[in-house]
Amino acid sequence: MAGMDAFTGRLDPDMCVVTATAGGDRSGCLVGFASQCSIRPVRFVVWLSKVNRTYRVARNAPFLAVHLLTREQRALAELFGGRTGDSTDKFRHVGWQEEHGGAAVLDDAAAWFVGAVVRDVDGGDHVGFVLDPVAWGEREGSDDRPLLRLGDAVTIAPGHPVD
């Protein structure tokens, strides 16, 4: 697969934090694999690593929340990307609100949406959760700030084990 690095190494996608709530449990993680995947109807897909605690919670969650961060929010990205929910309650360190369907939405996110899980797709070491957006919002004054991208977050060591 080294040859594929010539392609994927040039990508610099927006990073987001995905949160999941199910059965009284909450989790969240930093995600680099996410994209709109349909125009009509609007659909968005987020890919969660199978070794990540957020994936385990998301399997039973009817809704997921997807949050965009700005470059100035590296500390938030480090919390959700560099620490595992297996040993850290990340939500104790941030402001958040319960939104549609009990989804946990981060107060400081530049923009967010809650999506109903339409289906999941096994893609290998990640599972894609296809979402139907049902609620959304943005933090006032953040629309002119550059979003956090993979190139900004590449030095964050993953909080969960990497195979």
CSV table of N, CA and C in Angstrom, one decimal:
chain,number,residue,atom,x,y,z
A,1,MET,N,0.8,-1.2,0.0
A,1,MET,CA,0.0,0.0,0.0
A,1,MET,C,0.9,1.3,0.0
A,2,ALA,N,2.2,1.1,0.0
A,2,ALA,CA,3.0,2.3,0.1
A,2,ALA,C,2.7,3.2,-1.1
A,3,GLY,N,2.4,2.6,-2.3
A,3,GLY,CA,2.1,3.4,-3.5
A,3,GLY,C,0.9,4.3,-3.3
A,4,MET,N,-0.1,3.9,-2.5
A,4,MET,CA,-1.3,4.7,-2.3
A,4,MET,C,-1.0,5.9,-1.4
A,5,ASP,N,0.1,5.9,-0.7
A,5,ASP,CA,0.5,7.1,0.1
A,5,ASP,C,0.8,8.3,-0.8
A,6,ALA,N,1.1,8.1,-2.1
A,6,ALA,CA,1.3,9.2,-3.0
A,6,ALA,C,0.0,10.0,-3.2
A,7,PHE,N,-1.1,9.3,-3.0
A,7,PHE,CA,-2.4,9.9,-3.1
A,7,PHE,C,-2.9,10.4,-1.8
A,8,THR,N,-3.0,9.5,-0.8
A,8,THR,CA,-3.5,9.9,0.5
A,8,THR,C,-2.7,10.9,1.3
A,9,GLY,N,-1.4,10.8,1.0
A,9,GLY,CA,-0.5,11.8,1.7
A,9,GLY,C,-0.7,13.2,1.3
A,10,ARG,N,-1.4,13.4,0.2
A,10,ARG,CA,-1.6,14.8,-0.3
A,10,ARG,C,-2.9,15.3,0.3
A,11,LEU,N,-3.7,14.5,0.9
A,11,LEU,CA,-5.0,14.9,1.4
A,11,LEU,C,-4.8,15.6,2.7
A,12,ASP,N,-5.7,16.6,3.0
A,12,ASP,CA,-5.6,17.4,4.2
A,12,ASP,C,-7.1,17.7,4.7
A,13,PRO,N,-7.8,16.6,5.1
A,13,PRO,CA,-9.2,16.8,5.3
A,13,PRO,C,-9.5,17.6,6.6
A,14,ASP,N,-10.7,18.2,6.7
A,14,ASP,CA,-11.1,18.8,8.0
A,14,ASP,C,-11.2,17.7,9.0
A,15,MET,N,-10.9,18.0,10.2
A,15,MET,CA,-11.0,17.1,11.4
A,15,MET,C,-12.3,17.5,12.1
A,16,CYS,N,-12.9,16.5,12.7
A,16,CYS,CA,-14.1,16.8,13.5
A,16,CYS,C,-14.1,15.9,14.7
A,17,VAL,N,-14.9,16.3,15.7
A,17,VAL,CA,-15.1,15.4,16.9
A,17,VAL,C,-16.5,14.8,16.7
A,18,VAL,N,-16.6,13.5,16.9
A,18,VAL,CA,-17.9,12.8,16.8
A,18,VAL,C,-18.2,12.3,18.3
A,19,THR,N,-19.4,12.6,18.7
A,19,THR,CA,-19.8,12.1,20.0
A,19,THR,C,-21.0,11.1,19.8
A,20,ALA,N,-21.0,10.2,20.7
A,20,ALA,CA,-22.1,9.1,20.7
A,20,ALA,C,-22.6,9.0,22.1
A,21,THR,N,-23.9,8.7,22.2
A,21,THR,CA,-24.5,8.5,23.5
A,21,THR,C,-25.5,7.3,23.4
A,22,ALA,N,-25.4,6.3,24.2
A,22,ALA,CA,-26.3,5.2,24.2
A,22,ALA,C,-26.2,4.5,25.5
A,23,GLY,N,-27.4,4.0,26.0
A,23,GLY,CA,-27.5,3.3,27.2
A,23,GLY,C,-26.8,3.9,28.4
A,24,GLY,N,-27.0,5.3,28.5
A,24,GLY,CA,-26.4,6.0,29.6
A,24,GLY,C,-24.9,6.2,29.5
A,25,ASP,N,-24.3,5.8,28.4
A,25,ASP,CA,-22.8,6.0,28.2
A,25,ASP,C,-22.6,7.0,27.2
A,26,ARG,N,-21.5,7.8,27.3
A,26,ARG,CA,-21.1,8.9,26.4
A,26,ARG,C,-19.7,8.6,26.0
A,27,SER,N,-19.4,9.0,24.7
A,27,SER,CA,-18.0,8.9,24.3
A,27,SER,C,-17.8,9.9,23.1
A,28,GLY,N,-16.6,10.2,22.8
A,28,GLY,CA,-16.3,11.1,21.7
A,28,GLY,C,-14.8,10.9,21.3
A,29,CYS,N,-14.6,11.2,20.0
A,29,CYS,CA,-13.3,11.0,19.5
A,29,CYS,C,-13.0,12.0,18.3
A,30,LEU,N,-11.8,12.3,18.0
A,30,LEU,CA,-11.4,13.1,16.9
A,30,LEU,C,-11.4,12.2,15.6
A,31,VAL,N,-11.9,12.7,14.6
A,31,VAL,CA,-12.1,11.9,13.4
A,31,VAL,C,-11.6,12.7,12.1
A,32,GLY,N,-10.8,12.0,11.3
A,32,GLY,CA,-10.3,12.6,10.1
A,32,GLY,C,-11.0,12.0,8.9
A,33,PHE,N,-11.8,11.0,9.0
A,33,PHE,CA,-12.5,10.4,7.9
A,33,PHE,C,-14.0,10.7,8.0
A,34,ALA,N,-14.4,11.7,7.3
A,34,ALA,CA,-15.8,12.2,7.3
A,34,ALA,C,-16.1,13.0,6.1
A,35,SER,N,-17.3,12.9,5.6
A,35,SER,CA,-17.7,13.6,4.3
A,35,SER,C,-19.2,13.6,4.1
A,36,GLN,N,-19.7,14.6,3.4
A,36,GLN,CA,-21.0,14.5,2.9
A,36,GLN,C,-21.0,13.4,1.9
A,37,CYS,N,-22.0,12.6,1.8
A,37,CYS,CA,-22.1,11.5,0.9
A,37,CYS,C,-23.3,11.4,0.0
A,38,SER,N,-24.2,12.4,0.2
A,38,SER,CA,-25.4,12.5,-0.6
A,38,SER,C,-25.9,13.9,-0.6
A,39,ILE,N,-26.5,14.4,-1.7
A,39,ILE,CA,-27.1,15.7,-1.8
A,39,ILE,C,-28.6,15.7,-1.5
A,40,ARG,N,-29.3,14.7,-2.2
A,40,ARG,CA,-30.7,14.6,-2.0
A,40,ARG,C,-31.0,13.1,-1.7
A,41,PRO,N,-31.3,12.7,-0.6
A,41,PRO,CA,-31.4,13.5,0.7
A,41,PRO,C,-29.9,13.8,1.2
A,42,VAL,N,-29.8,14.9,1.9
A,42,VAL,CA,-28.5,15.2,2.5
A,42,VAL,C,-28.1,14.0,3.5
A,43,ARG,N,-26.9,13.5,3.3
A,43,ARG,CA,-26.4,12.5,4.1
A,43,ARG,C,-24.9,12.8,4.4
A,44,PHE,N,-24.4,12.4,5.5
A,44,PHE,CA,-23.0,12.6,5.9
A,44,PHE,C,-22.5,11.3,6.5
A,45,VAL,N,-21.3,10.9,6.2
A,45,VAL,CA,-20.8,9.7,6.8
A,45,VAL,C,-19.5,10.0,7.6
A,46,VAL,N,-19.5,9.4,8.8
A,46,VAL,CA,-18.3,9.5,9.7
A,46,VAL,C,-17.7,8.1,9.9
A,47,TRP,N,-16.4,8.0,9.8
A,47,TRP,CA,-15.8,6.7,9.9
A,47,TRP,C,-15.1,6.6,11.3
A,48,LEU,N,-15.5,5.6,12.1
A,48,LEU,CA,-14.9,5.4,13.4
A,48,LEU,C,-14.1,4.1,13.5
A,49,SER,N,-12.9,4.2,14.1
A,49,SER,CA,-12.0,3.1,14.2
A,49,SER,C,-12.7,2.0,15.1
A,50,LYS,N,-12.6,0.8,14.7
A,50,LYS,CA,-13.1,-0.4,15.5
A,50,LYS,C,-12.4,-0.5,16.9
A,51,VAL,N,-11.2,0.0,17.1
A,51,VAL,CA,-10.5,-0.1,18.4
A,51,VAL,C,-10.9,1.1,19.3
A,52,ASN,N,-11.7,2.0,18.8
A,52,ASN,CA,-12.0,3.2,19.6
A,52,ASN,C,-13.3,3.0,20.4
A,53,ARG,N,-13.2,3.5,21.6
A,53,ARG,CA,-14.4,3.4,22.5
A,53,ARG,C,-15.6,4.0,21.9
A,54,THR,N,-15.4,5.1,21.2
A,54,THR,CA,-16.6,5.8,20.6
A,54,THR,C,-17.3,4.9,19.6
A,55,TYR,N,-16.6,4.1,18.9
A,55,TYR,CA,-17.2,3.1,18.0
A,55,TYR,C,-18.1,2.1,18.8
A,56,ARG,N,-17.6,1.7,19.9
A,56,ARG,CA,-18.4,0.7,20.7
A,56,ARG,C,-19.7,1.3,21.2
A,57,VAL,N,-19.7,2.6,21.6
A,57,VAL,CA,-20.9,3.3,22.0
A,57,VAL,C,-21.8,3.6,20.8
A,58,ALA,N,-21.2,4.0,19.7
A,58,ALA,CA,-21.9,4.4,18.5
A,58,ALA,C,-22.7,3.2,18.0
A,59,ARG,N,-22.2,2.0,18.1
A,59,ARG,CA,-23.0,0.8,17.6
A,59,ARG,C,-24.4,0.8,18.1
A,60,ASN,N,-24.7,1.3,19.3
A,60,ASN,CA,-26.0,1.3,19.9
A,60,ASN,C,-26.7,2.7,20.0
A,61,ALA,N,-26.0,3.7,19.4
A,61,ALA,CA,-26.6,5.0,19.4
A,61,ALA,C,-27.5,5.3,18.2
A,62,PRO,N,-28.7,5.8,18.5
A,62,PRO,CA,-29.6,6.2,17.4
A,62,PRO,C,-29.2,7.5,16.7
A,63,PHE,N,-28.4,8.3,17.4
A,63,PHE,CA,-27.9,9.6,16.9
A,63,PHE,C,-26.4,9.8,17.2
A,64,LEU,N,-25.7,10.5,16.3
A,64,LEU,CA,-24.3,10.9,16.6
A,64,LEU,C,-24.3,12.4,16.4
A,65,ALA,N,-23.4,13.1,17.1
A,65,ALA,CA,-23.2,14.5,16.9
A,65,ALA,C,-21.8,14.7,16.3
A,66,VAL,N,-21.7,15.5,15.3
A,66,VAL,CA,-20.5,15.8,14.5
A,66,VAL,C,-20.2,17.3,14.7
A,67,HIS,N,-18.9,17.6,15.1
A,67,HIS,CA,-18.5,18.9,15.5
A,67,HIS,C,-17.3,19.3,14.7
A,68,LEU,N,-17.3,20.6,14.1
A,68,LEU,CA,-16.2,21.1,13.5
A,68,LEU,C,-15.4,22.0,14.5
A,69,LEU,N,-14.1,22.0,14.4
A,69,LEU,CA,-13.3,22.8,15.3
A,69,LEU,C,-12.4,23.7,14.5
A,70,THR,N,-12.1,24.9,15.0
A,70,THR,CA,-11.2,25.8,14.4
A,70,THR,C,-9.7,25.4,14.8
A,71,ARG,N,-8.8,26.0,14.0
A,71,ARG,CA,-7.4,25.7,14.3
A,71,ARG,C,-7.0,26.2,15.8
A,72,GLU,N,-7.7,27.2,16.3
A,72,GLU,CA,-7.4,27.7,17.7
A,72,GLU,C,-7.8,26.7,18.7
A,73,GLN,N,-8.6,25.6,18.3
A,73,GLN,CA,-9.1,24.7,19.3
A,73,GLN,C,-8.3,23.4,19.4
A,74,ARG,N,-7.0,23.5,19.2
A,74,ARG,CA,-6.2,22.4,19.3
A,74,ARG,C,-6.3,21.6,20.6
A,75,ALA,N,-6.4,22.3,21.7
A,75,ALA,CA,-6.6,21.7,23.0
A,75,ALA,C,-7.8,20.8,23.1
A,76,LEU,N,-8.9,21.2,22.4
A,76,LEU,CA,-10.1,20.4,22.4
A,76,LEU,C,-9.8,19.1,21.5
A,77,ALA,N,-9.1,19.3,20.4
A,77,ALA,CA,-8.7,18.2,19.5
A,77,ALA,C,-7.8,17.2,20.3
A,78,GLU,N,-6.9,17.7,21.0
A,78,GLU,CA,-6.0,16.9,21.8
A,78,GLU,C,-6.8,16.1,22.9
A,79,LEU,N,-7.7,16.7,23.5
A,79,LEU,CA,-8.6,16.0,24.5
A,79,LEU,C,-9.3,14.8,23.8
A,80,PHE,N,-10.0,15.1,22.7
A,80,PHE,CA,-10.8,14.0,22.1
A,80,PHE,C,-10.0,13.1,21.2
A,81,GLY,N,-8.8,13.5,20.8
A,81,GLY,CA,-8.0,12.6,19.9
A,81,GLY,C,-6.8,11.9,20.6
A,82,GLY,N,-6.3,12.6,21.7
A,82,GLY,CA,-5.1,12.1,22.4
A,82,GLY,C,-5.4,11.3,23.7
A,83,ARG,N,-6.6,11.3,24.1
A,83,ARG,CA,-6.9,10.5,25.3
A,83,ARG,C,-8.1,9.5,25.0
A,84,THR,N,-8.0,8.4,25.6
A,84,THR,CA,-9.0,7.4,25.4
A,84,THR,C,-10.1,7.5,26.4
A,85,GLY,N,-11.3,7.3,26.0
A,85,GLY,CA,-12.5,7.3,26.9
A,85,GLY,C,-12.5,6.1,27.7
A,86,ASP,N,-11.6,5.1,27.5
A,86,ASP,CA,-11.6,3.9,28.4
A,86,ASP,C,-11.1,4.3,29.7
A,87,SER,N,-10.3,5.4,29.8
A,87,SER,CA,-9.7,5.8,31.1
A,87,SER,C,-10.0,7.3,31.5
A,88,THR,N,-10.6,8.1,30.6
A,88,THR,CA,-10.8,9.5,30.8
A,88,THR,C,-12.3,9.9,30.4
A,89,ASP,N,-13.0,10.5,31.3
A,89,ASP,CA,-14.3,11.1,31.0
A,89,ASP,C,-14.0,12.4,30.4
A,90,LYS,N,-14.0,12.5,29.1
A,90,LYS,CA,-13.6,13.7,28.3
A,90,LYS,C,-14.7,14.8,28.6
A,91,PHE,N,-15.9,14.4,28.8
A,91,PHE,CA,-17.0,15.4,29.0
A,91,PHE,C,-16.9,16.2,30.3
A,92,ARG,N,-16.1,15.7,31.2
A,92,ARG,CA,-15.9,16.4,32.5
A,92,ARG,C,-15.0,17.6,32.3
A,93,HIS,N,-14.3,17.7,31.2
A,93,HIS,CA,-13.4,18.7,30.9
A,93,HIS,C,-13.9,19.8,29.9
A,94,VAL,N,-15.1,19.7,29.4
A,94,VAL,CA,-15.7,20.6,28.4
A,94,VAL,C,-17.1,20.9,28.8
A,95,GLY,N,-17.6,22.0,28.2
A,95,GLY,CA,-19.0,22.3,28.3
A,95,GLY,C,-19.7,21.6,27.2
A,96,TRP,N,-20.9,21.1,27.5
A,96,TRP,CA,-21.7,20.4,26.5
A,96,TRP,C,-23.1,20.4,26.8
A,97,GLN,N,-24.0,20.2,25.9
A,97,GLN,CA,-25.4,20.2,26.0
A,97,GLN,C,-26.0,19.0,25.4
A,98,GLU,N,-27.1,18.5,26.0
A,98,GLU,CA,-27.9,17.4,25.4
A,98,GLU,C,-28.8,18.0,24.4
A,99,GLU,N,-28.7,17.5,23.2
A,99,GLU,CA,-29.5,17.9,22.0
A,99,GLU,C,-30.4,16.8,21.6
A,100,HIS,N,-30.9,16.9,20.3
A,100,HIS,CA,-31.9,16.0,19.8
A,100,HIS,C,-31.5,14.5,20.1
A,101,GLY,N,-32.4,13.8,20.6
A,101,GLY,CA,-32.2,12.4,20.8
A,101,GLY,C,-31.2,12.1,21.9
A,102,GLY,N,-30.9,13.1,22.7
A,102,GLY,CA,-29.9,12.8,23.8
A,102,GLY,C,-28.5,13.0,23.3
A,103,ALA,N,-28.2,13.4,22.1
A,103,ALA,CA,-26.9,13.6,21.6
A,103,ALA,C,-26.1,14.6,22.4
A,104,ALA,N,-24.9,14.4,22.7
A,104,ALA,CA,-24.0,15.3,23.4
A,104,ALA,C,-23.3,16.2,22.4
A,105,VAL,N,-23.6,17.6,22.5
A,105,VAL,CA,-23.1,18.6,21.6
A,105,VAL,C,-22.1,19.5,22.4
A,106,LEU,N,-20.9,19.6,21.9
A,106,LEU,CA,-19.9,20.4,22.6
A,106,LEU,C,-20.2,21.9,22.4
A,107,ASP,N,-20.2,22.6,23.5
A,107,ASP,CA,-20.5,24.1,23.5
A,107,ASP,C,-19.6,24.9,22.6
A,108,ASP,N,-18.3,24.5,22.6
A,108,ASP,CA,-17.3,25.4,21.9
A,108,ASP,C,-17.1,25.0,20.4
A,109,ALA,N,-17.8,24.1,19.9
A,109,ALA,CA,-17.7,23.7,18.5
A,109,ALA,C,-18.0,24.9,17.6
A,110,ALA,N,-17.2,25.0,16.5
A,110,ALA,CA,-17.5,26.1,15.6
A,110,ALA,C,-18.8,25.9,14.9
A,111,ALA,N,-19.1,24.6,14.6
A,111,ALA,CA,-20.4,24.3,14.0
A,111,ALA,C,-20.6,22.8,14.3
A,112,TRP,N,-21.9,22.4,14.3
A,112,TRP,CA,-22.2,21.0,14.7
A,112,TRP,C,-23.5,20.6,14.0
A,113,PHE,N,-23.7,19.3,14.0
A,113,PHE,CA,-25.0,18.7,13.6
A,113,PHE,C,-25.2,17.4,14.3
A,114,VAL,N,-26.4,17.1,14.6
A,114,VAL,CA,-26.8,15.8,15.1
A,114,VAL,C,-27.5,15.0,13.9
A,115,GLY,N,-27.0,13.8,13.8
A,115,GLY,CA,-27.6,13.0,12.7
A,115,GLY,C,-28.1,11.7,13.2
A,116,ALA,N,-29.3,11.3,12.7
A,116,ALA,CA,-29.8,10.0,12.9
A,116,ALA,C,-29.0,9.0,12.1
A,117,VAL,N,-28.7,7.9,12.8
A,117,VAL,CA,-27.9,6.8,12.1
A,117,VAL,C,-28.8,6.1,11.2
A,118,VAL,N,-28.5,6.2,9.9
A,118,VAL,CA,-29.3,5.5,8.9
A,118,VAL,C,-28.9,4.1,8.6
A,119,ARG,N,-27.5,3.9,8.6
A,119,ARG,CA,-26.9,2.6,8.4
A,119,ARG,C,-25.5,2.7,8.8
A,120,ASP,N,-24.8,1.6,8.9
A,120,ASP,CA,-23.4,1.5,9.1
A,120,ASP,C,-22.8,0.6,8.1
A,121,VAL,N,-21.6,0.9,7.7
A,121,VAL,CA,-20.9,0.2,6.6
A,121,VAL,C,-19.5,-0.2,7.1
A,122,ASP,N,-19.2,-1.5,7.0
A,122,ASP,CA,-17.9,-1.9,7.4
A,122,ASP,C,-16.9,-1.6,6.3
A,123,GLY,N,-15.9,-0.9,6.6
A,123,GLY,CA,-14.9,-0.5,5.6
A,123,GLY,C,-13.5,-1.1,5.8
A,124,GLY,N,-13.4,-2.0,6.8
A,124,GLY,CA,-12.1,-2.6,7.1
A,124,GLY,C,-11.8,-2.3,8.6
A,125,ASP,N,-10.8,-1.5,8.9
A,125,ASP,CA,-10.5,-1.2,10.3
A,125,ASP,C,-11.4,-0.1,10.9
A,126,HIS,N,-12.2,0.5,10.0
A,126,HIS,CA,-13.2,1.6,10.4
A,126,HIS,C,-14.6,1.2,9.9
A,127,VAL,N,-15.6,1.7,10.6
A,127,VAL,CA,-17.0,1.5,10.2
A,127,VAL,C,-17.6,2.9,9.9
A,128,GLY,N,-18.2,3.0,8.8
A,128,GLY,CA,-18.8,4.3,8.4
A,128,GLY,C,-20.3,4.3,8.9
A,129,PHE,N,-20.6,5.4,9.6
A,129,PHE,CA,-22.0,5.6,10.1
A,129,PHE,C,-22.6,6.7,9.2
A,130,VAL,N,-23.6,6.3,8.4
A,130,VAL,CA,-24.3,7.2,7.5
A,130,VAL,C,-25.3,7.9,8.3
A,131,LEU,N,-25.3,9.3,8.3
A,131,LEU,CA,-26.2,10.1,9.2
A,131,LEU,C,-27.1,11.0,8.3
A,132,ASP,N,-28.3,11.1,8.9
A,132,ASP,CA,-29.4,12.0,8.3
A,132,ASP,C,-29.5,13.1,9.3
A,133,PRO,N,-29.0,14.3,8.9
A,133,PRO,CA,-29.0,15.5,9.8
A,133,PRO,C,-30.4,15.9,10.3
A,134,VAL,N,-30.5,16.0,11.6
A,134,VAL,CA,-31.9,16.4,12.2
A,134,VAL,C,-31.8,17.7,13.0
A,135,ALA,N,-30.6,18.1,13.4
A,135,ALA,CA,-30.5,19.3,14.2
A,135,ALA,C,-29.1,19.9,14.0
A,136,TRP,N,-28.9,21.2,14.0
A,136,TRP,CA,-27.6,21.8,13.8
A,136,TRP,C,-27.5,23.2,14.4
A,137,GLY,N,-26.2,23.6,14.5
A,137,GLY,CA,-26.0,25.0,15.0
A,137,GLY,C,-24.5,25.4,14.8
A,138,GLU,N,-24.2,26.6,15.1
A,138,GLU,CA,-22.9,27.1,15.0
A,138,GLU,C,-22.6,28.1,16.1
A,139,ARG,N,-21.3,28.3,16.4
A,139,ARG,CA,-20.9,29.3,17.4
A,139,ARG,C,-20.7,30.6,16.7
A,140,GLU,N,-21.4,31.6,17.2
A,140,GLU,CA,-21.3,32.9,16.6
A,140,GLU,C,-19.9,33.4,16.5
A,141,GLY,N,-19.5,34.0,15.4
A,141,GLY,CA,-18.2,34.5,15.2
A,141,GLY,C,-17.1,33.6,14.8
A,142,SER,N,-17.5,32.3,14.6
A,142,SER,CA,-16.5,31.3,14.2
A,142,SER,C,-16.4,31.0,12.7
A,143,ASP,N,-17.4,31.6,12.0
A,143,ASP,CA,-17.5,31.2,10.6
A,143,ASP,C,-16.3,31.8,9.7
A,144,ASP,N,-15.5,32.7,10.2
A,144,ASP,CA,-14.4,33.2,9.4
A,144,ASP,C,-13.1,32.7,9.9
A,145,ARG,N,-13.1,31.7,10.8
A,145,ARG,CA,-11.8,31.1,11.3
A,145,ARG,C,-11.5,29.9,10.5
A,146,PRO,N,-10.3,29.6,10.2
A,146,PRO,CA,-9.9,28.4,9.5
A,146,PRO,C,-10.2,27.1,10.3
A,147,LEU,N,-10.7,26.1,9.7
A,147,LEU,CA,-11.0,24.9,10.4
A,147,LEU,C,-9.8,24.1,10.7
A,148,LEU,N,-9.8,23.3,11.7
A,148,LEU,CA,-8.7,22.4,12.0
A,148,LEU,C,-8.7,21.3,11.0
A,149,ARG,N,-7.5,21.0,10.4
A,149,ARG,CA,-7.3,20.1,9.4
A,149,ARG,C,-6.3,19.0,9.8
A,150,LEU,N,-6.2,17.9,9.1
A,150,LEU,CA,-5.3,16.8,9.4
A,150,LEU,C,-3.9,17.4,9.6
A,151,GLY,N,-3.5,18.2,8.8
A,151,GLY,CA,-2.1,18.8,8.9
A,151,GLY,C,-1.9,19.5,10.2
A,152,ASP,N,-2.9,20.0,10.8
A,152,ASP,CA,-2.8,20.7,12.1
A,152,ASP,C,-2.8,19.7,13.3
A,153,ALA,N,-3.4,18.5,13.0
A,153,ALA,CA,-3.6,17.6,14.1
A,153,ALA,C,-2.7,16.3,14.0
A,154,VAL,N,-1.8,16.3,13.0
A,154,VAL,CA,-1.1,15.1,12.7
A,154,VAL,C,-0.1,14.7,13.9
A,155,THR,N,0.2,15.6,14.7
A,155,THR,CA,1.1,15.3,15.8
A,155,THR,C,0.4,14.9,17.1
A,156,ILE,N,-0.9,14.8,17.0
A,156,ILE,CA,-1.7,14.3,18.2
A,156,ILE,C,-1.6,12.8,18.2
A,157,ALA,N,-1.0,12.2,19.2
A,157,ALA,CA,-0.9,10.8,19.3
A,157,ALA,C,-2.2,10.2,19.7
A,158,PRO,N,-2.7,9.2,19.0
A,158,PRO,CA,-4.0,8.6,19.3
A,158,PRO,C,-4.1,8.1,20.7
A,159,GLY,N,-5.2,8.4,21.4
A,159,GLY,CA,-5.4,7.9,22.7
A,159,GLY,C,-5.7,6.4,22.8
A,160,HIS,N,-6.2,5.8,21.7
A,160,HIS,CA,-6.6,4.4,21.7
A,160,HIS,C,-5.4,3.7,21.0
A,161,PRO,N,-5.4,2.4,21.2
A,161,PRO,CA,-4.3,1.6,20.5
A,161,PRO,C,-4.4,1.6,19.0
A,162,VAL,N,-3.3,1.6,18.3
A,162,VAL,CA,-3.3,1.6,16.8
A,162,VAL,C,-2.7,0.3,16.4
A,163,ASP,N,-3.5,-0.4,15.5
A,163,ASP,CA,-3.0,-1.7,15.0
A,163,ASP,C,-1.9,-1.6,14.0
